[in-house]
N, CA, C and O atoms as CSV, one atom per row, in Angstrom:
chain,resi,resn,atom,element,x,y,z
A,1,UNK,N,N,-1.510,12.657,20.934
A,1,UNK,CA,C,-1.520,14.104,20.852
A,1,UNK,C,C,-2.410,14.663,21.959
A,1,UNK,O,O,-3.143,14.008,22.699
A,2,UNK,N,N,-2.191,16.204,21.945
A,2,UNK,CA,C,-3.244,16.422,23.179
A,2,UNK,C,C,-4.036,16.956,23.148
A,2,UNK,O,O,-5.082,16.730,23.756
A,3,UNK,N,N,-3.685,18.312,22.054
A,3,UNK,CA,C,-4.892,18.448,20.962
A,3,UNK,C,C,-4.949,18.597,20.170
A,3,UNK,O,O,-4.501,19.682,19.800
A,4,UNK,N,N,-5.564,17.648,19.102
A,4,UNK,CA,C,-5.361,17.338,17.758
A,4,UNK,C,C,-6.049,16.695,17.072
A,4,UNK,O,O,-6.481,15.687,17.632
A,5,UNK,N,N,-6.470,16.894,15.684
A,5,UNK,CA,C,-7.265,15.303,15.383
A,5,UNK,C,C,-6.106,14.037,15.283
A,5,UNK,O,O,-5.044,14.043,15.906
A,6,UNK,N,N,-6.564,12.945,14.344
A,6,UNK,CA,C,-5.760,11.976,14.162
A,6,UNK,C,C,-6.380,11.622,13.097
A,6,UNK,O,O,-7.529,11.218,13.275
A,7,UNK,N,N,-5.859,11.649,11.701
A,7,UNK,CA,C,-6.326,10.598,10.651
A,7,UNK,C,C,-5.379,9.705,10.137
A,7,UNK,O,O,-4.257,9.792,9.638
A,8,UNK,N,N,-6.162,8.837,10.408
A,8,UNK,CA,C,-4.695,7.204,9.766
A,8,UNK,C,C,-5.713,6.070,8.651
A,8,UNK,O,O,-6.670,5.337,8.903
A,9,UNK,N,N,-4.870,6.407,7.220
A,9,UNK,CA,C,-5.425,5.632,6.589
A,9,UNK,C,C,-4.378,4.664,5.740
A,9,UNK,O,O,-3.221,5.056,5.590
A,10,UNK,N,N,-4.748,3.567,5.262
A,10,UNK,CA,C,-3.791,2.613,4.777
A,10,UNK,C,C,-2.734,2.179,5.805
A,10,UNK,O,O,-1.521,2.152,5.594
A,11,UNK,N,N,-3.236,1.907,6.725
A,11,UNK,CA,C,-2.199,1.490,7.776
A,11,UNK,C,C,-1.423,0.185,7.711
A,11,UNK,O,O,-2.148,-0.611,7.115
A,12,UNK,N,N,-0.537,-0.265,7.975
A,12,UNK,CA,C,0.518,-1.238,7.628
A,12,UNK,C,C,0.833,-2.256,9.185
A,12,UNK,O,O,1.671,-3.127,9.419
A,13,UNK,N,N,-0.165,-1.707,9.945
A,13,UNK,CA,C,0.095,-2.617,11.732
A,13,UNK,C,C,-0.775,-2.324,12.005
A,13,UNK,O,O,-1.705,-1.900,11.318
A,14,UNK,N,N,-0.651,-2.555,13.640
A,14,UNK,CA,C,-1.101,-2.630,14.534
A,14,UNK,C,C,-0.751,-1.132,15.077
A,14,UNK,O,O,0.399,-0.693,15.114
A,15,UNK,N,N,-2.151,-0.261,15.580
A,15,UNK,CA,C,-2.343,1.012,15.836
A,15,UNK,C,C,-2.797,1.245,17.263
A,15,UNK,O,O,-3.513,0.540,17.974
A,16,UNK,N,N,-2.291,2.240,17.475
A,16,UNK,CA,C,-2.406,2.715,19.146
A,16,UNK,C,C,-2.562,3.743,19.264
A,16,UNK,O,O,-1.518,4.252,19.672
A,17,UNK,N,N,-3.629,4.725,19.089
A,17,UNK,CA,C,-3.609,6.216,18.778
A,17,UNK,C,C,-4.360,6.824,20.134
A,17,UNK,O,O,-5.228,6.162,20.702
A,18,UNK,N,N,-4.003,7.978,20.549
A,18,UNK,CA,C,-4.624,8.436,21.677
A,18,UNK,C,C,-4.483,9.841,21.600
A,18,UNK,O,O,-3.441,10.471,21.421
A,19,UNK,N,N,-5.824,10.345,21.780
A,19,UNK,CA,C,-5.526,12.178,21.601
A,19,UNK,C,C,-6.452,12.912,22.843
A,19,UNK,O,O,-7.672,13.000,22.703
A,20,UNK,N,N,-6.006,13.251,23.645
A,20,UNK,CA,C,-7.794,14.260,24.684
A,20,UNK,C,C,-8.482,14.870,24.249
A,20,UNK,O,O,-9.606,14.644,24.696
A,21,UNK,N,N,-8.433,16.152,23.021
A,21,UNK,CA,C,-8.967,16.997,22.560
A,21,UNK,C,C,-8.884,16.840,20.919
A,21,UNK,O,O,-8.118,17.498,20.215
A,22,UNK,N,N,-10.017,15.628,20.335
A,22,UNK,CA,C,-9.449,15.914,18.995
A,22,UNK,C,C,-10.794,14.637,18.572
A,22,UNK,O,O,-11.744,14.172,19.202
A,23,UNK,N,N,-10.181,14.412,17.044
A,23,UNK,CA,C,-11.472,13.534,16.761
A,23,UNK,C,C,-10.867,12.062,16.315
A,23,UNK,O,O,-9.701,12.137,16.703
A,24,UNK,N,N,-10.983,11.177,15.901
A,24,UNK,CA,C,-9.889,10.333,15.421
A,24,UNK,C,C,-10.579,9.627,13.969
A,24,UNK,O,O,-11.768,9.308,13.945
A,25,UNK,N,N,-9.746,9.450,12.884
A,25,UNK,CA,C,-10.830,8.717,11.722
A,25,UNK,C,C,-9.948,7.667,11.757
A,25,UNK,O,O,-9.028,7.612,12.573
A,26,UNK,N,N,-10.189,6.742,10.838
A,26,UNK,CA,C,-9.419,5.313,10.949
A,26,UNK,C,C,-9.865,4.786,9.343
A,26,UNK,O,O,-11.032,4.395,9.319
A,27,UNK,N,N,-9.286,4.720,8.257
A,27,UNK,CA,C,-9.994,4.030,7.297
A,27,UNK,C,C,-8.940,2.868,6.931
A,27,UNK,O,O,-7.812,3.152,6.529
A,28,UNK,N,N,-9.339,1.671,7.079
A,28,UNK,CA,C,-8.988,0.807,6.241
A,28,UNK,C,C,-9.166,-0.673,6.717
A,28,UNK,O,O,-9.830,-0.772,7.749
A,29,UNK,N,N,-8.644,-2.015,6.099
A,29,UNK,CA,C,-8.552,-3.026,6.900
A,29,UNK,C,C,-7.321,-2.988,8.418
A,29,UNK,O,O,-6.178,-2.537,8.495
A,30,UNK,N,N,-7.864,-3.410,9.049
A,30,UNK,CA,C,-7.153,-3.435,9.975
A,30,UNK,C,C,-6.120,-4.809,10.495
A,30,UNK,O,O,-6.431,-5.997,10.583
A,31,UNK,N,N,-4.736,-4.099,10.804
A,31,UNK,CA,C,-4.025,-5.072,10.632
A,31,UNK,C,C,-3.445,-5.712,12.232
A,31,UNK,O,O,-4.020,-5.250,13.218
A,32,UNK,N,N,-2.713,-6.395,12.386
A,32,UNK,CA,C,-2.007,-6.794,13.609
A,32,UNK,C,C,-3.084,-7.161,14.503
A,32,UNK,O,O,-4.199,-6.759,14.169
A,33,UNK,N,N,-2.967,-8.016,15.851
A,33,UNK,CA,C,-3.690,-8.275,16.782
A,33,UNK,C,C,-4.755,-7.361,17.803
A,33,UNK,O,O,-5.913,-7.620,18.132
A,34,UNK,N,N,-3.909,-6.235,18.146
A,34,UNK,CA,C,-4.796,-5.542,18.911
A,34,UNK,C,C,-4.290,-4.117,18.173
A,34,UNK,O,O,-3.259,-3.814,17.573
A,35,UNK,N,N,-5.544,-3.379,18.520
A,35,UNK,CA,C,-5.510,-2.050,17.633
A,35,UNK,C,C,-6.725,-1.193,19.017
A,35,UNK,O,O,-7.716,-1.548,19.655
A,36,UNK,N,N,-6.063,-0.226,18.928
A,36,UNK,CA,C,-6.515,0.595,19.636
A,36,UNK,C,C,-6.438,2.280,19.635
A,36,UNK,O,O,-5.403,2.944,19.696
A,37,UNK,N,N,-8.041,2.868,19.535
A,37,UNK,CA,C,-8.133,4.432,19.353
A,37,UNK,C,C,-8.882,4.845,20.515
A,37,UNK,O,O,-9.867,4.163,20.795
A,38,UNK,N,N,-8.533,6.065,21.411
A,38,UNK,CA,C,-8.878,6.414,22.252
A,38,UNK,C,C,-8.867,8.114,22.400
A,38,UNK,O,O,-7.839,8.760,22.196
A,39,UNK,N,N,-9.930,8.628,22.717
A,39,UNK,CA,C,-10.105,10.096,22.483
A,39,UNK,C,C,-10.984,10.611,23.697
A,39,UNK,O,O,-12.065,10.116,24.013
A,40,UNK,N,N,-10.340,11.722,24.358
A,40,UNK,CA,C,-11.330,11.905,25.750
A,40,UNK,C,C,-12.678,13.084,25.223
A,40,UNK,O,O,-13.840,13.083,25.631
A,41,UNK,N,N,-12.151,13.863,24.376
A,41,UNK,CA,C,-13.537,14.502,23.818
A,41,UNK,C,C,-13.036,14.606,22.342
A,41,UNK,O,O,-12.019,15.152,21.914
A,42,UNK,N,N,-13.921,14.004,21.747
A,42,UNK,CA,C,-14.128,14.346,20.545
A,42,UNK,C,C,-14.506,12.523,19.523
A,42,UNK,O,O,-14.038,11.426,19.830
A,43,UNK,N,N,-15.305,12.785,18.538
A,43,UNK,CA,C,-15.682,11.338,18.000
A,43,UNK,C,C,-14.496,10.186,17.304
A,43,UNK,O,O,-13.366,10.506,16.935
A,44,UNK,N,N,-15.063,8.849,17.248
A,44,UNK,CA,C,-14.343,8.235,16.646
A,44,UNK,C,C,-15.219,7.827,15.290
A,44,UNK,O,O,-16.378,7.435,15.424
A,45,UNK,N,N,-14.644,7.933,14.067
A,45,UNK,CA,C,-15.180,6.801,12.774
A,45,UNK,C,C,-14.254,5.980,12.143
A,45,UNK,O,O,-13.206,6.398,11.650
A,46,UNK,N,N,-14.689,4.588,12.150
A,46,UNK,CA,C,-14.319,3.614,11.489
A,46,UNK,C,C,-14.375,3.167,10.244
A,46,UNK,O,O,-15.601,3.071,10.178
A,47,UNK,N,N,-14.078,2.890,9.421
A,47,UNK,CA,C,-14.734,2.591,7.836
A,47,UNK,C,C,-13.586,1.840,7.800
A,47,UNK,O,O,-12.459,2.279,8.028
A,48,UNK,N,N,-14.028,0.052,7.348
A,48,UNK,CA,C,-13.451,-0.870,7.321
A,48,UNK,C,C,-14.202,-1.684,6.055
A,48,UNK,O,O,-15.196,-1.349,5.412
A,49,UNK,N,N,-13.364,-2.864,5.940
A,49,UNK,CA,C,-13.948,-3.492,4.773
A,49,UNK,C,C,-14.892,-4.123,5.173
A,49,UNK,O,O,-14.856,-4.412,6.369
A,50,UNK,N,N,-16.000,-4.550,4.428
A,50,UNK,CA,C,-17.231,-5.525,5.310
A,50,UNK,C,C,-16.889,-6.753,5.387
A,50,UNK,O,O,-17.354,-7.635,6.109
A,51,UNK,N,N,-15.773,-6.811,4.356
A,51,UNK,CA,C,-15.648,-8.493,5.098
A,51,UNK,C,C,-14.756,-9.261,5.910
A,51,UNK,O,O,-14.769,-10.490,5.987
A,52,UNK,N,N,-13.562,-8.073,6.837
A,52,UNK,CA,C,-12.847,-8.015,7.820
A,52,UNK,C,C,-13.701,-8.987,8.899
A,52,UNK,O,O,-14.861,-9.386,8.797
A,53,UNK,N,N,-12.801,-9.205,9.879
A,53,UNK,CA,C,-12.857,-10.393,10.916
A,53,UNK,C,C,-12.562,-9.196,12.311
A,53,UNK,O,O,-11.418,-9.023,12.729
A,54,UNK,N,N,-13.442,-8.651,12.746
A,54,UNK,CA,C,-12.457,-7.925,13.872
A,54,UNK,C,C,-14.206,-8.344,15.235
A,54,UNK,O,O,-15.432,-8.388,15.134
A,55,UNK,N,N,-13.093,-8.549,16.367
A,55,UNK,CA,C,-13.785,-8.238,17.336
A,55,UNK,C,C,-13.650,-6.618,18.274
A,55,UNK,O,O,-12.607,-5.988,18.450
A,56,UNK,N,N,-14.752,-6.320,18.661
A,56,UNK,CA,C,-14.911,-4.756,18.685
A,56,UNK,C,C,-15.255,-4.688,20.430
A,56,UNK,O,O,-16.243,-5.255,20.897
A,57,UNK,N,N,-14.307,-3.930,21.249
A,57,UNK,CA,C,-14.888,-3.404,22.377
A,57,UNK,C,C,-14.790,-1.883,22.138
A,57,UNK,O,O,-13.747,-1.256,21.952
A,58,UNK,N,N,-16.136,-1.358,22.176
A,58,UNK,CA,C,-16.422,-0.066,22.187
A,58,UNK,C,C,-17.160,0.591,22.844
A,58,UNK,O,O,-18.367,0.351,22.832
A,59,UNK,N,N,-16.487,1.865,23.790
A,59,UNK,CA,C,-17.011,2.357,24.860
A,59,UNK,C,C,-17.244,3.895,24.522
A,59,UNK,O,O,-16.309,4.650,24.258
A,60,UNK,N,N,-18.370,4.228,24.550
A,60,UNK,CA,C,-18.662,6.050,24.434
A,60,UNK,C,C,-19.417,6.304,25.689
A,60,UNK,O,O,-20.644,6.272,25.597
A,61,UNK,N,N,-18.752,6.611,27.126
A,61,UNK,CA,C,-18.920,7.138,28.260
A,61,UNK,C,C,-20.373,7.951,28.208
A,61,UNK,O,O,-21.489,7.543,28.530
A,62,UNK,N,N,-19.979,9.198,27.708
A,62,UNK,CA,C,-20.974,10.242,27.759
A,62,UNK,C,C,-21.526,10.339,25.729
A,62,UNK,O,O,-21.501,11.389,25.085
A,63,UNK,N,N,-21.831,9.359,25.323
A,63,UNK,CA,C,-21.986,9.601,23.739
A,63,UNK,C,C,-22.845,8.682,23.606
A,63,UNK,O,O,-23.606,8.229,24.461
A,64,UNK,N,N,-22.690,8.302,22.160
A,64,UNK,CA,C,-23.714,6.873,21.140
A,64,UNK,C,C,-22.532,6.306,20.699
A,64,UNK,O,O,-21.383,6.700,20.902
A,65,UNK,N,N,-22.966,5.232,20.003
A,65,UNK,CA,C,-22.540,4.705,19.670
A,65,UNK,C,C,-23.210,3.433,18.172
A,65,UNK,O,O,-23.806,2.369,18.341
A,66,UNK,N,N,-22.821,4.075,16.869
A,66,UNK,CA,C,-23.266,3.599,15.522
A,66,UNK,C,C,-22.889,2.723,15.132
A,66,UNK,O,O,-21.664,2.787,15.235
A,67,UNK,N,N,-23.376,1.223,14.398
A,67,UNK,CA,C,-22.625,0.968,12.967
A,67,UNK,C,C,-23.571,0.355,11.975
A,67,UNK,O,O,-24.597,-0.274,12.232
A,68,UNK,N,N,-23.054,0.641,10.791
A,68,UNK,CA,C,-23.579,0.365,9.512
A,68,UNK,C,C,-23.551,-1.093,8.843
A,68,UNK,O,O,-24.263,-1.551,7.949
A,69,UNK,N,N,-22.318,-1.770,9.691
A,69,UNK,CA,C,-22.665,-3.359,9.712
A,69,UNK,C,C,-22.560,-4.180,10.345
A,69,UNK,O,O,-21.952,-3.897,11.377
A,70,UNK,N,N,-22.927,-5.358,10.248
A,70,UNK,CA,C,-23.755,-6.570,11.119
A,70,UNK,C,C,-23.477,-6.718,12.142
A,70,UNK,O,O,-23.546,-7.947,12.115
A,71,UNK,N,N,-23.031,-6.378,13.678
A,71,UNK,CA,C,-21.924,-6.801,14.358
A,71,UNK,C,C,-22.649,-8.011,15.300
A,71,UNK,O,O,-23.728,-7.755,15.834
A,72,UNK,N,N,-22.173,-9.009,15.437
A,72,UNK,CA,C,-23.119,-10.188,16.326
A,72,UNK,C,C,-22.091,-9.809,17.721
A,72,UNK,O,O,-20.916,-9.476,17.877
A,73,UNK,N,N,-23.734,-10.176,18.942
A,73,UNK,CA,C,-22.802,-9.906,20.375
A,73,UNK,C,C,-23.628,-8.978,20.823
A,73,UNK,O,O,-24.790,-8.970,20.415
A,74,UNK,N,N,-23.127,-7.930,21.842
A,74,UNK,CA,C,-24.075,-6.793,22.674
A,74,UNK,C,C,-23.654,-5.857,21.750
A,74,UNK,O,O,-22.513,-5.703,21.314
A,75,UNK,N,N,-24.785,-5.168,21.452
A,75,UNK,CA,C,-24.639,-3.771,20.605
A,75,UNK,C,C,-25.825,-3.079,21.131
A,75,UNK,O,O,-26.722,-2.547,20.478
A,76,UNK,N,N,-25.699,-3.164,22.409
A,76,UNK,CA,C,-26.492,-2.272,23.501
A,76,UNK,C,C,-26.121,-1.122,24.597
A,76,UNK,O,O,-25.244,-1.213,25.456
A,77,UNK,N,N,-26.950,-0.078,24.378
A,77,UNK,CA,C,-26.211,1.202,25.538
A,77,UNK,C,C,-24.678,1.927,25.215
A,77,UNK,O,O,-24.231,1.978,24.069
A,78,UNK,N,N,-24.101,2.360,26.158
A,78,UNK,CA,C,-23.115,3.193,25.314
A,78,UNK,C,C,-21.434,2.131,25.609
A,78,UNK,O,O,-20.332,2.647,25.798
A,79,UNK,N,N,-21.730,0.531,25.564
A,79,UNK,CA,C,-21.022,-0.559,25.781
A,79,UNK,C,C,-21.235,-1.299,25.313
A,79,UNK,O,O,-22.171,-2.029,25.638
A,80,UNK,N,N,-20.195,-1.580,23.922
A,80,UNK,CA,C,-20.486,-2.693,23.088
A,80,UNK,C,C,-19.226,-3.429,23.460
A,80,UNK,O,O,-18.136,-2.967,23.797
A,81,UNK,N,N,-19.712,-4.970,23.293
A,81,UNK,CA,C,-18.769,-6.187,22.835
A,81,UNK,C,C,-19.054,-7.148,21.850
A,81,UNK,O,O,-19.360,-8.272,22.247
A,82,UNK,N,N,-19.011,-6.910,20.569
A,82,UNK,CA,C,-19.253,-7.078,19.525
A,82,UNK,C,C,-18.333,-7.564,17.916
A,82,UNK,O,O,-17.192,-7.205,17.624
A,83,UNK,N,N,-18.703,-7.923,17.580
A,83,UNK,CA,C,-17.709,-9.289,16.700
A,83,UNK,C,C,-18.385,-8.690,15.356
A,83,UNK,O,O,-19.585,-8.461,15.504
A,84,UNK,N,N,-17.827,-8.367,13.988
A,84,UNK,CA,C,-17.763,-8.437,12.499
A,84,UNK,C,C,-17.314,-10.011,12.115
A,84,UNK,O,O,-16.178,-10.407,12.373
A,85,UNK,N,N,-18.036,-10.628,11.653
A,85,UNK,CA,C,-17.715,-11.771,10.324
A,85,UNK,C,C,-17.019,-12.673,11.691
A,85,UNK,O,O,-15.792,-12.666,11.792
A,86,UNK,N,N,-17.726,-13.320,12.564
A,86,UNK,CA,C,-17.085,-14.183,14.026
A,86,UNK,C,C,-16.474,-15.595,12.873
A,86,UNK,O,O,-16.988,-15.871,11.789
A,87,UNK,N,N,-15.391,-16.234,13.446
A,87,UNK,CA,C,-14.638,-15.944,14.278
A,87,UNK,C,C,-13.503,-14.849,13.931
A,87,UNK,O,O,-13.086,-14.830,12.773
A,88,UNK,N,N,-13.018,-14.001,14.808
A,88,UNK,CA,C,-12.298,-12.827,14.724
A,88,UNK,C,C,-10.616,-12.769,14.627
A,88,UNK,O,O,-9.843,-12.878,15.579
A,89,UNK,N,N,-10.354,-12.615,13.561
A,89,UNK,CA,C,-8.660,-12.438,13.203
A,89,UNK,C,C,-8.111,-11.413,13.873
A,89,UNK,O,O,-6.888,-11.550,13.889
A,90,UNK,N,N,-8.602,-10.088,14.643
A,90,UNK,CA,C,-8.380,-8.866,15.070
A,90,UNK,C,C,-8.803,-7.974,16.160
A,90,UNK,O,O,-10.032,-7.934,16.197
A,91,UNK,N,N,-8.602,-7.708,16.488
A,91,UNK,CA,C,-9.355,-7.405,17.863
A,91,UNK,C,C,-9.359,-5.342,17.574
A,91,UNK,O,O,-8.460,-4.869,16.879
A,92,UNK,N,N,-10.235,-4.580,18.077
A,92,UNK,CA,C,-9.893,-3.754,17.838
A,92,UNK,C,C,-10.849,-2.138,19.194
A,92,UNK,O,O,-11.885,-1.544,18.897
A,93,UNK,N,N,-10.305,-1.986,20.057
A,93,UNK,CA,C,-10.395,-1.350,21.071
A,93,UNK,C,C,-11.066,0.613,20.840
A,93,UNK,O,O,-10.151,1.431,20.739
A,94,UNK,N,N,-12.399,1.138,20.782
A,94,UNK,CA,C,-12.577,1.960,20.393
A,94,UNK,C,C,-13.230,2.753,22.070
A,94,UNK,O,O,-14.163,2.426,22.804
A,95,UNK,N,N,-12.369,3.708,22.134
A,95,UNK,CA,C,-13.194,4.634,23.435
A,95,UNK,C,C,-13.284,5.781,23.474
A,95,UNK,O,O,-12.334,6.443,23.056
A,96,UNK,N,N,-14.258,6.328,23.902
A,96,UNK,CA,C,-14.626,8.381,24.042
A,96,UNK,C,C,-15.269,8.365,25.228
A,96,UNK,O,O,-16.259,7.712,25.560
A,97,UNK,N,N,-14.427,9.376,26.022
A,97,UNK,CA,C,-15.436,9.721,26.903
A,97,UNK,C,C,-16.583,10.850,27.327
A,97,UNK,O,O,-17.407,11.021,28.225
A,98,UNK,N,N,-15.928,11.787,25.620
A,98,UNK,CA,C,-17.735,12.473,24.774
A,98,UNK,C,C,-17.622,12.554,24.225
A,98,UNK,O,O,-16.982,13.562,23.926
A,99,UNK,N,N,-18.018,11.705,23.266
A,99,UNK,CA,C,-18.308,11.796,21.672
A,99,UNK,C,C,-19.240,10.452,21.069
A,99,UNK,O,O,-20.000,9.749,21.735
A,100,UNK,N,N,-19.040,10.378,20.133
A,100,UNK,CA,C,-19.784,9.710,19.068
A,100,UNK,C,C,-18.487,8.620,18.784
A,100,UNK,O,O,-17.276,8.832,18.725
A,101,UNK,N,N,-19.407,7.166,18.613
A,101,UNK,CA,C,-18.485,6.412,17.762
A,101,UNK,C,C,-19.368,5.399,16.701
A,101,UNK,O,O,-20.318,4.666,16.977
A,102,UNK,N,N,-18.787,5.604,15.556
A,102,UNK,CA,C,-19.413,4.696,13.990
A,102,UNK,C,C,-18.268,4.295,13.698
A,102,UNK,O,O,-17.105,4.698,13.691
A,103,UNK,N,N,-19.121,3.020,13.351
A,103,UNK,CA,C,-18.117,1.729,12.211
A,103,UNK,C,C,-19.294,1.797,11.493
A,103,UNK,O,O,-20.485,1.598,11.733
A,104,UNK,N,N,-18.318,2.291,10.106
A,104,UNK,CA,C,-19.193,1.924,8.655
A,104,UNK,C,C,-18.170,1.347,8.017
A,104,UNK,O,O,-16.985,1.274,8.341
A,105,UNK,N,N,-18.912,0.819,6.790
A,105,UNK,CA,C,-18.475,0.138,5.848
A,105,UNK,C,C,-17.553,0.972,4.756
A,105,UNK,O,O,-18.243,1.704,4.046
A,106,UNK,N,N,-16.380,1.004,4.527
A,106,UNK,CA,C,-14.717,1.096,3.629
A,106,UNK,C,C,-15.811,1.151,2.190
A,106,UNK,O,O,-16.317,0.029,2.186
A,107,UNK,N,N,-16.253,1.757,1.273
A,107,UNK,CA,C,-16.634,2.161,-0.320
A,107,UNK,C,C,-15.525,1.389,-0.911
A,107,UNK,O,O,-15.368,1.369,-2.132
């Protein structure tokens, strides 16, 4: 979209979402090999199960970058490469180039 948010929950694949002007949420386990959310302004949040397998490249250009659980790997500066529960069933691609991005933990 181009401007818009994006909320996708209970997803059934592998996700590829991309918006310029918007925010993106994401709740659930994540499925298929590569998964990917990308937003040029506006935040990303994650809320996944804690005991998912995903490896995480996550880039916030001009932002931060949060999470609420364990991730082993670089979880330094606004460039992470970072792994949940290693070794990783999932791979999962998060970028802003202003905003905020959190992975918390799925209630």
């Amino acid at each position: 979209t181009s401007n818009g948010d994006i909320e996708l929950e209970s997803i059934q694949g592998a996700v590829d979402a991309d918006t310029s002007n918007g925010r993106i949420h994401y709740e659930g386990g994540p499925v298929g090999t590569n998964n990917s959310l990308r937003t040029s302004n506006g935040s990303i949040t994650v809320r996944i199960p804690a005991e998912a397998s995903i490896a995480f490249e996550v880039d916030a250009k001009e932002g931060s970058i949060r999470s609420s659980l364990p991730l082993t790997g670089d979880t330094e500066g606004d460039y992470w490469k970072a792994t949940l529960n290693p070794p990783a069933t999932t791979a999962m691609s998060l970028r802003t180039s202003n905003g905020t991005i959190r992975i918390d933990r799925l209630p």
